[in-house]
Coordinates of C-alpha atoms in Angstrom, one line a residue:
M1 CA -49.5 -42.1 17.5
D2 CA -48.6 -38.8 19.3
S3 CA -45.5 -37.0 17.7
T4 CA -44.0 -36.8 21.2
Y5 CA -43.9 -40.6 21.3
V6 CA -42.4 -40.8 17.9
F7 CA -39.7 -38.6 18.9
L8 CA -38.9 -40.5 22.1
L9 CA -38.8 -43.8 20.1
M10 CA -36.5 -42.2 17.5
K11 CA -34.4 -41.1 20.5
V12 CA -34.2 -44.7 21.9
F13 CA -33.1 -46.0 18.5
G14 CA -30.5 -43.2 18.2
S15 CA -29.2 -43.9 21.5
L16 CA -28.7 -47.6 20.7
A17 CA -26.9 -46.6 17.5
L18 CA -24.6 -44.5 19.5
L19 CA -24.0 -47.2 22.1
M20 CA -23.2 -49.7 19.4
F21 CA -21.0 -47.3 17.5
G22 CA -19.1 -46.4 20.5
M23 CA -18.5 -50.0 21.5
K24 CA -17.3 -50.9 18.1
S25 CA -15.1 -47.8 17.8
M26 CA -13.6 -48.6 21.2
S27 CA -13.0 -52.2 20.3
D28 CA -11.5 -51.3 16.9
A29 CA -9.0 -48.7 18.5
L30 CA -7.9 -51.3 21.2
Q31 CA -7.3 -53.9 18.5
K32 CA -5.2 -51.5 16.5
M33 CA -3.1 -50.7 19.4
A34 CA -2.6 -54.3 20.5
G35 CA -3.9 -56.5 17.8
P36 CA -0.5 -58.1 16.8
Q37 CA 0.3 -58.8 20.3
M38 CA -3.0 -60.4 21.0
R39 CA -2.7 -62.7 18.0
H40 CA 0.8 -63.7 19.2
V41 CA -0.6 -64.4 22.7
L42 CA -3.3 -66.7 21.0
G43 CA -0.8 -68.3 18.7
A44 CA 1.4 -69.1 21.6
M45 CA -1.3 -71.0 23.5
T46 CA -0.5 -74.3 25.2
T47 CA -2.8 -77.3 26.0
N48 CA -3.2 -75.8 29.5
R49 CA -6.9 -75.2 29.9
F50 CA -6.5 -72.6 32.5
T51 CA -4.1 -70.5 30.5
G52 CA -6.5 -70.7 27.7
V53 CA -9.4 -69.4 29.9
L54 CA -7.2 -66.5 31.3
T55 CA -6.2 -65.6 27.9
G56 CA -9.7 -65.3 26.7
V57 CA -10.6 -63.2 29.7
F58 CA -7.7 -60.9 29.1
I59 CA -8.3 -60.4 25.4
T60 CA -12.2 -59.9 25.7
A61 CA -11.8 -57.4 28.7
A62 CA -9.1 -55.5 26.6
V63 CA -11.1 -55.2 23.4
Q64 CA -14.6 -55.1 25.0
S65 CA -16.0 -57.6 22.5
S66 CA -16.5 -61.3 23.0
T67 CA -17.7 -61.5 19.4
A68 CA -14.1 -60.3 18.2
T69 CA -12.3 -62.7 20.5
T70 CA -14.5 -65.6 19.5
L71 CA -14.2 -64.9 15.7
M72 CA -10.3 -64.4 16.2
T73 CA -10.1 -67.9 18.0
I74 CA -12.3 -69.6 15.3
S75 CA -10.1 -68.0 12.6
F76 CA -7.0 -69.4 14.5
V77 CA -8.6 -72.9 14.6
S78 CA -9.6 -72.7 10.9
A79 CA -5.9 -71.9 10.1
G80 CA -4.7 -74.8 12.4
L81 CA -2.9 -72.4 14.7
L82 CA -5.0 -73.5 17.7
T83 CA -6.5 -77.0 18.5
L84 CA -10.1 -77.3 19.2
V85 CA -9.3 -77.9 22.9
Q86 CA -7.3 -74.8 23.1
A87 CA -10.1 -72.8 21.3
I88 CA -12.8 -73.9 23.6
S89 CA -10.7 -72.8 26.6
V90 CA -10.3 -69.4 25.1
I91 CA -14.0 -69.1 24.1
M92 CA -14.8 -69.9 27.9
G93 CA -12.6 -67.1 28.9
A94 CA -14.2 -64.9 26.4
N95 CA -17.5 -65.5 28.1
I96 CA -16.1 -64.4 31.5
G97 CA -14.4 -61.3 29.9
T98 CA -17.6 -60.1 28.3
T99 CA -19.0 -59.6 31.9
V100 CA -16.9 -56.6 32.3
T101 CA -19.0 -54.7 29.6
A102 CA -22.2 -55.4 31.9
W103 CA -20.5 -53.8 34.9
I104 CA -19.5 -50.8 32.7
M105 CA -23.1 -50.6 31.8
S106 CA -24.1 -50.9 35.5
L107 CA -21.7 -48.1 36.2
G108 CA -23.4 -45.8 33.9
F109 CA -26.7 -46.3 35.9
S110 CA -25.1 -45.5 39.2
F111 CA -24.3 -41.7 38.4
N112 CA -24.6 -39.2 35.5
I113 CA -21.9 -40.6 33.3
T114 CA -22.5 -38.0 30.6
D115 CA -20.8 -35.5 32.7
F116 CA -17.5 -37.2 31.7
V117 CA -18.5 -37.5 28.0
Y118 CA -17.8 -34.0 26.8
P119 CA -14.2 -33.7 28.2
A120 CA -13.5 -37.1 26.5
F121 CA -14.7 -35.7 23.1
F122 CA -12.5 -32.6 23.6
I123 CA -9.3 -34.6 24.5
G124 CA -10.0 -37.2 21.8
I125 CA -10.2 -34.7 19.0
I126 CA -6.9 -33.2 20.1
L127 CA -5.3 -36.6 20.0
I128 CA -6.8 -37.6 16.6
Y129 CA -5.2 -34.4 15.0
M130 CA -1.9 -35.5 16.7
K131 CA -0.8 -38.2 14.1
R132 CA 1.0 -40.3 16.7
R133 CA -1.8 -40.3 19.2
R134 CA -4.9 -40.6 16.9
I135 CA -5.6 -44.2 17.9
I136 CA -5.9 -43.2 21.6
G137 CA -8.2 -40.4 20.3
D138 CA -10.3 -42.9 18.5
F139 CA -10.6 -45.0 21.7
L140 CA -11.6 -42.0 23.8
F141 CA -14.3 -41.0 21.1
G142 CA -15.6 -44.6 21.3
V143 CA -15.8 -44.6 25.1
A144 CA -17.5 -41.0 24.9
F145 CA -20.1 -42.3 22.3
L146 CA -20.7 -45.4 24.3
F147 CA -21.5 -43.5 27.6
L148 CA -23.5 -40.8 25.6
G149 CA -25.6 -43.4 24.1
L150 CA -26.0 -45.1 27.4
G151 CA -26.8 -41.8 29.2
T152 CA -29.2 -40.7 26.6
L153 CA -31.0 -44.2 26.7
K154 CA -31.3 -44.0 30.3
E155 CA -32.7 -40.5 30.1
T156 CA -35.2 -41.3 27.4
G157 CA -36.3 -44.5 29.3
F158 CA -37.0 -42.5 32.3
S159 CA -38.9 -39.9 30.3
I160 CA -41.1 -42.5 28.8
V161 CA -41.8 -44.0 32.2
Q162 CA -42.5 -40.6 33.8
D163 CA -45.3 -40.0 31.3
P164 CA -48.5 -41.5 33.1
Q165 CA -50.1 -42.6 29.9
A166 CA -47.0 -44.3 28.4
S167 CA -45.9 -45.9 31.7
Q168 CA -49.4 -47.3 32.2
A169 CA -49.6 -48.8 28.7
I170 CA -46.1 -50.2 28.9
S171 CA -46.6 -51.6 32.4
A172 CA -49.9 -53.1 31.3
F173 CA -48.4 -54.9 28.4
F174 CA -45.6 -56.5 30.4
A175 CA -47.8 -57.2 33.3
N176 CA -49.4 -59.8 31.0
F177 CA -46.2 -61.8 31.2
N178 CA -45.4 -61.2 34.8
E179 CA -46.5 -64.5 36.1
P180 CA -43.2 -66.5 36.9
N181 CA -44.3 -69.8 34.8
F182 CA -42.4 -71.6 32.2
I183 CA -44.1 -70.1 29.1
N184 CA -43.3 -66.5 30.1
S185 CA -39.8 -67.4 31.1
A186 CA -39.2 -69.1 27.6
L187 CA -40.9 -66.1 25.9
F188 CA -38.3 -63.6 27.5
L189 CA -35.5 -66.0 26.8
L190 CA -36.4 -66.2 23.2
I191 CA -36.8 -62.4 23.0
G192 CA -33.3 -61.9 24.4
T193 CA -32.0 -64.4 22.0
V194 CA -33.6 -63.0 19.0
L195 CA -32.9 -59.3 19.7
T196 CA -29.2 -60.0 20.3
L197 CA -29.1 -61.9 17.0
C198 CA -30.8 -59.0 15.3
V199 CA -28.8 -56.2 16.8
Q200 CA -25.5 -58.2 16.8
S201 CA -24.5 -56.7 20.1
S202 CA -25.3 -58.3 23.6
A203 CA -24.1 -55.0 25.2
A204 CA -26.8 -53.1 23.5
I205 CA -29.5 -55.6 24.6
M206 CA -28.0 -55.6 28.1
A207 CA -28.3 -51.8 28.1
I208 CA -32.1 -52.0 27.2
T209 CA -32.6 -54.7 29.7
M210 CA -31.1 -52.6 32.4
I211 CA -33.2 -49.6 31.3
L212 CA -36.5 -51.5 31.4
C213 CA -35.7 -52.9 34.7
S214 CA -34.4 -49.8 36.5
T215 CA -37.5 -47.9 35.4
G216 CA -39.8 -50.6 37.1
V217 CA -41.2 -51.6 33.6
L218 CA -39.8 -55.2 33.8
S219 CA -39.4 -57.3 36.8
I220 CA -36.2 -58.8 37.9
D221 CA -37.3 -62.3 36.7
Q222 CA -38.1 -61.0 33.2
G223 CA -34.7 -59.0 33.1
V224 CA -32.7 -62.2 34.2
M225 CA -34.5 -64.1 31.4
L226 CA -33.4 -61.5 28.8
V227 CA -29.8 -61.8 30.1
L228 CA -29.9 -65.6 29.6
G229 CA -31.2 -65.0 26.0
E230 CA -28.5 -62.5 25.3
N231 CA -25.9 -65.1 26.3
V232 CA -27.3 -67.6 23.7
G233 CA -27.9 -65.0 20.9
T234 CA -24.3 -63.8 21.1
T235 CA -23.1 -67.3 20.1
I236 CA -25.2 -67.4 16.9
T237 CA -23.0 -64.7 15.4
A238 CA -19.8 -66.9 15.4
N239 CA -21.9 -69.9 14.1
I240 CA -23.2 -67.8 11.1
V241 CA -19.5 -66.6 10.4
A242 CA -18.2 -70.3 10.6
M243 CA -20.8 -71.6 8.2
G244 CA -18.6 -71.1 5.2
A245 CA -15.4 -72.1 7.0
N246 CA -13.8 -75.5 7.4
T247 CA -14.7 -78.3 9.7
A248 CA -12.6 -77.3 12.7
A249 CA -14.0 -73.6 12.7
R250 CA -17.6 -74.8 12.7
R251 CA -16.9 -77.2 15.5
A252 CA -15.5 -74.3 17.6
A253 CA -18.4 -72.2 16.9
L254 CA -20.8 -75.1 17.9
A255 CA -18.8 -75.6 21.1
H256 CA -19.4 -71.8 22.0
L257 CA -23.2 -72.4 21.6
T258 CA -23.1 -75.6 23.5
I259 CA -21.4 -74.0 26.4
N260 CA -24.0 -71.3 26.7
V261 CA -27.0 -73.4 26.1
F262 CA -25.8 -75.9 28.7
G263 CA -25.3 -73.0 31.2
V264 CA -29.0 -71.7 30.6
I265 CA -30.2 -75.3 31.3
W266 CA -28.7 -75.6 34.7
V267 CA -29.3 -72.1 35.8
L268 CA -33.0 -72.4 34.9
I269 CA -33.2 -75.3 37.4
L270 CA -31.7 -73.2 40.1
L271 CA -33.0 -69.8 39.0
H272 CA -35.0 -68.6 42.0
P273 CA -32.6 -69.6 44.6
V274 CA -29.7 -67.9 42.5
V275 CA -31.7 -64.7 41.9
N276 CA -33.0 -64.3 45.4
G277 CA -29.4 -64.9 46.7
L278 CA -27.9 -62.2 44.5
C279 CA -30.8 -59.7 45.3
E280 CA -30.0 -60.2 49.1
F281 CA -26.2 -60.0 48.4
V282 CA -26.6 -56.7 46.5
G283 CA -29.2 -55.3 49.0
F284 CA -32.1 -55.1 46.5
D285 CA -35.5 -55.7 47.9
R286 CA -37.5 -57.3 45.2
N287 CA -40.8 -57.1 47.2
M288 CA -40.6 -53.3 48.0
S289 CA -43.8 -51.3 47.1
P290 CA -43.7 -48.4 44.6
T291 CA -45.2 -46.3 47.4
D292 CA -42.1 -47.0 49.6
P293 CA -39.9 -43.8 50.0
R294 CA -36.9 -45.8 49.2
Y295 CA -38.4 -47.3 46.0
T296 CA -36.3 -45.2 43.5
E297 CA -33.1 -45.9 45.5
N298 CA -33.8 -49.4 45.7
L299 CA -34.8 -49.7 41.9
A300 CA -31.3 -48.1 41.0
L301 CA -29.7 -51.4 42.4
I302 CA -31.3 -53.6 39.9
S303 CA -28.6 -52.9 37.3
V304 CA -26.2 -54.3 39.8
V305 CA -28.2 -57.3 40.2
L306 CA -28.3 -58.0 36.5
A307 CA -24.5 -57.5 36.2
S308 CA -23.9 -59.7 39.1
F309 CA -26.2 -62.4 37.6
H310 CA -24.4 -62.2 34.4
S311 CA -20.9 -62.6 36.1
F312 CA -22.3 -65.5 38.3
F313 CA -23.8 -67.4 35.3
N314 CA -20.6 -67.2 33.2
L315 CA -18.1 -67.8 36.1
T316 CA -19.9 -70.8 37.5
N317 CA -20.7 -72.3 34.0
V318 CA -16.9 -72.1 33.1
A319 CA -15.7 -73.3 36.5
F320 CA -17.9 -76.5 35.9
L321 CA -17.4 -77.0 32.2
I322 CA -13.6 -76.5 32.3
W323 CA -13.1 -80.1 33.6
F324 CA -15.0 -81.4 30.7
I325 CA -13.4 -79.7 27.7
K326 CA -12.3 -83.0 26.2
Y327 CA -15.7 -84.5 26.4
L328 CA -17.0 -81.2 24.8
E329 CA -14.6 -81.6 22.0
R330 CA -15.7 -85.1 21.4
F331 CA -19.3 -84.0 21.3
V332 CA -19.0 -81.3 18.6
S333 CA -16.7 -83.5 16.6
W334 CA -19.4 -86.1 16.7
V335 CA -22.1 -83.7 15.5
I336 CA -20.1 -82.1 12.8
K337 CA -18.5 -84.7 10.5
P338 CA -15.5 -83.8 8.3
K339 CA -16.4 -82.5 4.7
T340 CA -16.1 -85.3 2.1
T341 CA -15.4 -82.9 -0.9
Q342 CA -12.0 -82.2 -1.9
E343 CA -11.4 -78.5 -0.9
E344 CA -8.1 -78.4 -2.9
E345 CA -10.3 -78.4 -6.1
D346 CA -12.7 -75.8 -4.8
S347 CA -12.0 -72.3 -6.1
R348 CA -13.8 -70.7 -3.2
L349 CA -11.9 -68.9 -0.4
H350 CA -11.8 -70.8 2.9
F351 CA -10.9 -68.2 5.5
I352 CA -12.2 -64.9 4.2
T353 CA -15.8 -64.6 5.1
S354 CA -18.5 -62.0 5.0
G355 CA -18.2 -61.8 8.8
I356 CA -20.3 -59.5 11.0
M357 CA -18.7 -56.8 13.2
K358 CA -15.3 -57.6 11.9
T359 CA -12.3 -55.4 12.6
P360 CA -9.4 -54.5 10.2
E361 CA -7.0 -56.6 12.5
L362 CA -9.1 -59.7 12.0
S363 CA -9.6 -58.9 8.3
V364 CA -5.9 -58.8 7.8
L365 CA -5.5 -61.9 9.7
E366 CA -7.9 -63.8 7.4
A367 CA -6.2 -62.5 4.4
Q368 CA -2.8 -63.6 5.6
K369 CA -4.3 -67.1 6.1
E370 CA -6.0 -67.0 2.6
I371 CA -2.5 -66.2 1.0
R372 CA -0.9 -69.1 2.7
S373 CA -3.7 -71.3 1.2
F374 CA -3.0 -69.6 -2.1
S375 CA 0.7 -70.6 -1.9
D376 CA -0.3 -74.1 -1.0
R377 CA -2.4 -74.4 -4.2
M378 CA 0.4 -73.0 -6.4
L379 CA 2.8 -75.5 -4.9
R380 CA 0.2 -78.3 -5.9
M381 CA -0.1 -76.8 -9.3
Y382 CA 3.6 -77.0 -9.7
G383 CA 3.4 -80.7 -8.8
I384 CA 0.6 -81.3 -11.3
M385 CA 2.8 -79.6 -13.9
R386 CA 5.6 -82.0 -13.1
D387 CA 3.2 -85.0 -13.3
L388 CA 2.3 -83.9 -16.7
L389 CA 5.8 -83.9 -17.8
D390 CA 6.4 -87.5 -16.4
E391 CA 3.2 -89.0 -17.8
T392 CA 3.6 -91.1 -21.0
D393 CA -0.1 -92.0 -21.5
S394 CA -1.7 -89.4 -23.7
D395 CA -5.2 -89.9 -22.3
K396 CA -4.0 -89.5 -18.7
A397 CA -1.8 -86.6 -19.7
A398 CA -4.9 -84.7 -21.2
K399 CA -6.7 -85.3 -17.9
I400 CA -3.7 -83.9 -16.0
F401 CA -3.6 -80.8 -18.4
E402 CA -7.4 -80.3 -17.7
R403 CA -6.7 -80.2 -14.0
L404 CA -3.9 -77.7 -14.6
E405 CA -6.1 -75.4 -16.4
K406 CA -8.7 -75.6 -13.5
Y407 CA -5.9 -74.7 -11.1
E408 CA -5.0 -71.6 -13.4
Q409 CA -8.6 -70.5 -13.2
I410 CA -8.5 -71.0 -9.3
S411 CA -5.4 -68.8 -9.1
D412 CA -7.1 -66.1 -11.1
N413 CA -10.2 -66.2 -8.9
M414 CA -8.1 -66.2 -5.8
E415 CA -6.0 -63.2 -6.7
Y416 CA -9.2 -61.3 -7.7
E417 CA -11.2 -62.2 -4.5
I418 CA -8.4 -61.5 -2.1
G419 CA -7.5 -58.2 -3.8
K420 CA -11.2 -57.0 -3.8
Y421 CA -11.3 -58.0 0.1
L422 CA -8.1 -56.2 0.8
G423 CA -9.5 -53.2 -1.1
L424 CA -12.5 -53.2 1.1
V425 CA -10.4 -53.3 4.2
S426 CA -8.1 -50.5 3.1
D427 CA -11.2 -48.3 2.9
A428 CA -11.4 -48.5 6.9
H429 CA -9.4 -46.2 9.1
L430 CA -6.2 -48.1 9.5
S431 CA -2.9 -47.8 11.4
D432 CA 0.4 -47.4 9.4
D433 CA 1.5 -50.9 10.2
T434 CA -1.8 -52.4 8.9
K435 CA -1.6 -50.2 5.7
G436 CA 2.0 -51.6 5.1
K437 CA 0.6 -55.1 5.6
I438 CA -2.0 -54.7 3.1
R439 CA 0.4 -53.2 0.4
A440 CA 2.8 -56.3 1.0
M441 CA -0.2 -58.8 0.6
L442 CA -1.5 -57.2 -2.6
R443 CA 2.1 -57.6 -4.1
E444 CA 2.2 -61.2 -2.8
I445 CA -1.1 -62.3 -4.4
S446 CA 0.0 -60.8 -7.8
E447 CA 3.2 -62.7 -7.8
L448 CA 1.5 -65.9 -6.6
E449 CA -0.9 -65.5 -9.6
S450 CA 2.1 -65.1 -11.8
I451 CA 3.5 -68.3 -10.4
G452 CA 0.2 -69.9 -11.5
D453 CA 0.5 -68.5 -15.0
S454 CA 4.1 -69.8 -15.3
C455 CA 3.0 -73.3 -14.2
Y456 CA 0.2 -73.2 -16.9
N457 CA 2.6 -71.9 -19.6
L458 CA 4.9 -74.7 -18.8
G459 CA 2.0 -77.2 -19.1
R460 CA 1.2 -75.7 -22.5
T461 CA 4.7 -76.1 -23.6
I462 CA 4.9 -79.7 -22.3
T463 CA 1.6 -80.4 -24.1
R464 CA 2.9 -79.2 -27.4
Y465 CA 6.2 -81.2 -26.9
K466 CA 4.2 -84.4 -26.2
S467 CA 2.1 -84.0 -29.3
G468 CA 5.4 -83.9 -31.5
K469 CA 7.3 -86.8 -32.8
E470 CA 10.8 -85.8 -31.2
T471 CA 11.8 -86.4 -27.6
F472 CA 14.3 -84.7 -25.3
T473 CA 17.8 -86.2 -25.2
E474 CA 18.8 -87.8 -21.8
Q475 CA 20.9 -84.7 -21.1
Q476 CA 18.1 -82.4 -21.8
T477 CA 15.8 -84.4 -19.5
T478 CA 18.3 -84.7 -16.7
S479 CA 19.0 -80.8 -16.9
L480 CA 15.3 -79.9 -17.0
R481 CA 14.7 -82.2 -14.0
E482 CA 17.6 -80.7 -12.0
L483 CA 16.3 -77.2 -12.7
M484 CA 12.7 -78.0 -11.7
D485 CA 14.1 -79.6 -8.5
L486 CA 15.8 -76.4 -7.7
V487 CA 12.5 -74.3 -8.5
E488 CA 10.5 -76.7 -6.4
E489 CA 12.9 -76.2 -3.4
A490 CA 12.5 -72.4 -3.8
L491 CA 8.7 -72.8 -3.7
N492 CA 9.0 -74.9 -0.6
R493 CA 11.1 -72.2 1.2
M494 CA 8.6 -69.5 0.1
K495 CA 5.8 -71.6 1.6
A496 CA 7.8 -72.1 4.8
L497 CA 8.5 -68.4 4.9
L498 CA 4.8 -67.4 4.5
D499 CA 4.0 -69.8 7.4
G500 CA 6.4 -68.4 9.8
R501 CA 6.8 -65.1 11.5
K502 CA 8.7 -62.3 9.9
D503 CA 11.2 -61.8 12.6
E504 CA 12.1 -65.6 12.6
I505 CA 12.8 -65.6 8.7
D506 CA 16.2 -66.4 7.2
T507 CA 16.0 -65.6 3.5
S508 CA 19.6 -66.1 2.6
S509 CA 18.9 -69.7 1.3
S510 CA 16.2 -68.4 -1.0
F511 CA 18.4 -65.8 -2.6
A512 CA 21.2 -68.3 -3.0
L513 CA 18.7 -70.7 -4.7
E514 CA 17.7 -67.9 -7.0
R515 CA 21.3 -67.1 -7.9
A516 CA 21.8 -70.9 -8.7
I517 CA 18.7 -71.1 -10.9
N518 CA 19.9 -68.0 -12.9
D519 CA 23.4 -69.4 -13.3
M520 CA 21.9 -72.9 -14.3
R521 CA 19.6 -71.1 -16.8
N522 CA 22.5 -69.2 -18.4
N523 CA 24.7 -72.4 -18.7
L524 CA 21.7 -74.4 -20.3
K525 CA 21.1 -71.6 -22.7
S526 CA 24.8 -71.6 -23.8
Q527 CA 24.9 -75.4 -24.1
N528 CA 21.6 -75.3 -26.1
I529 CA 23.1 -73.1 -28.7
T530 CA 26.2 -75.3 -29.0
N531 CA 23.9 -78.4 -29.4
I532 CA 21.9 -76.7 -32.2
N533 CA 25.1 -75.8 -34.0
D534 CA 26.2 -79.4 -33.7
H535 CA 22.9 -80.7 -34.9
T536 CA 22.4 -82.7 -31.8
Y537 CA 18.7 -82.1 -32.0
S538 CA 16.3 -80.0 -34.1
Y539 CA 15.7 -76.3 -33.8
A540 CA 12.0 -76.9 -33.0
L541 CA 12.9 -79.2 -30.0
A542 CA 15.5 -76.7 -28.9
T543 CA 13.0 -73.9 -28.8
M544 CA 10.4 -76.0 -26.7
Y545 CA 13.4 -76.9 -24.4
I546 CA 14.6 -73.4 -24.0
D547 CA 11.0 -72.0 -23.5
M548 CA 10.6 -74.3 -20.4
I549 CA 14.1 -73.3 -19.0
N550 CA 13.2 -69.6 -19.3
E551 CA 9.6 -70.2 -17.8
C552 CA 11.3 -72.0 -14.9
E553 CA 13.6 -69.1 -14.3
K554 CA 10.7 -66.6 -14.5
L555 CA 8.7 -68.7 -12.0
A556 CA 11.6 -68.5 -9.7
D557 CA 11.7 -64.7 -10.0
Y558 CA 8.0 -64.6 -9.0
V559 CA 9.0 -66.7 -6.0
I560 CA 11.7 -64.4 -4.9
N561 CA 9.4 -61.4 -5.4
V562 CA 6.9 -63.0 -2.9
V563 CA 9.7 -63.5 -0.4
E564 CA 10.7 -59.8 -0.8
A565 CA 7.2 -58.7 -0.2
R566 CA 6.9 -60.9 2.9
I567 CA 10.1 -59.4 4.4
G568 CA 9.2 -55.9 3.3
K569 CA 11.6 -55.1 0.6
T570 CA 10.2 -52.9 -2.2
Q571 CA 12.3 -53.7 -5.2
A572 CA 11.8 -57.0 -7.2
Y573 CA 14.8 -59.4 -7.3
S574 CA 15.2 -60.7 -10.9
Y575 CA 17.7 -60.9 -13.7

């Protein structure tokens, strides 16, 4: 192969890399600026399907990534913050919002967009060095890289086509598939799907499609089939990410795939009338000969035709399917059955996944939901410890303690996995607000793991007590139950706090409970010393009794430390 062609091929791949990097940088910067607000908009969704669609359109148009919107929506479904019906409407809106990207691409083919790239780089670097404006600078750099990649790709494409030998070879290859039959259409549909799946960016494949069509290498029919393939391929990302998630998340991802596949089916039936109508509307003459003096001017309109087709496909598909959202929900629920395994005994993380093209905002959101799941498990672990105390049958008590040991291992694993994940997220370029959230979450998981350790320590002490011959007095049993009830209430308040929004939290009752537990601990310790002196029970029994009291108080300290981490206090509250 001639070295010139190798250089041009590397230039194509480099241009694509610039395009994808620019799109991701722009999306990341926008999510840093508006990420929390977008999450609140999604979280406040109602059952109104039209509001859901508009929300999906708004967020996707804002972040320029339907993948980011879809993954965020699936993440909310997984956490139970959105119903499946609400999620489907948001995903439909995301499909419409992503058409904005195609129009941006089309704009890049209408004039020399690279003229505006270098001023954007200059302004962006100034803003990056201004601490308060660095996110805007990141956004400008992303936009500049996107258009630089697009402009370079366009220039390279035309360079290849202008070379007679290369142009003839490429045209001859695609001419083999130029016949508008089912096999050729299916082939280009498959190519668009596979390329989008491999590159993980429908925007990049849309740019390639526009380049190939604008240079006359591909016909409009082949370009349209690639666009349809891109719409199918972009749904596969969400399905890959949802594989390790819960049933609701997998159903939402399948709904996304179903919506786009259904759209492809109906549009294939009406393909020729639709494409001919759009060509006529735009003013593109698909039958114009290359010898016509206006051929180049006419060819420049093909990117507008592709963007128009992309918009028509998604708008019409949503306009039809929006009335059948409930039936779509029933279909995906029928296809994907609930898991039969008990997830509470599973040590795997349920919300943190290996996700593709994930942003720090989405990553922090996933970690927050995993911490809520962590607190749920610690609450269950505390209940298992209390069951162990109440159990009188030695064989059943042994099985309960085995389960307690398993939960202790789960708590260790969850702290390690969430901490490792947050460490990876912290390596990214983060806003100060996101850095603060990560510091707080690292403290939360450390304290939650300590709660698990306390539950396990209590279980060991209870097992040692049950293996002895002495039993607690009625007063000891009653006092211990009262103290454990207070600790359980503190755990429940902590869980409610983690599930809520920080600005809606009232922590006064949590601190009041902590003081009550400390006071009760002090009173019981004094009473225990008196009872030992009065020979009410043995010193060995008194030691186990006071060990359990002290461990309960320590557990309550860990609970209040989680509360403080959640509300942003830096000093641990303990006596």
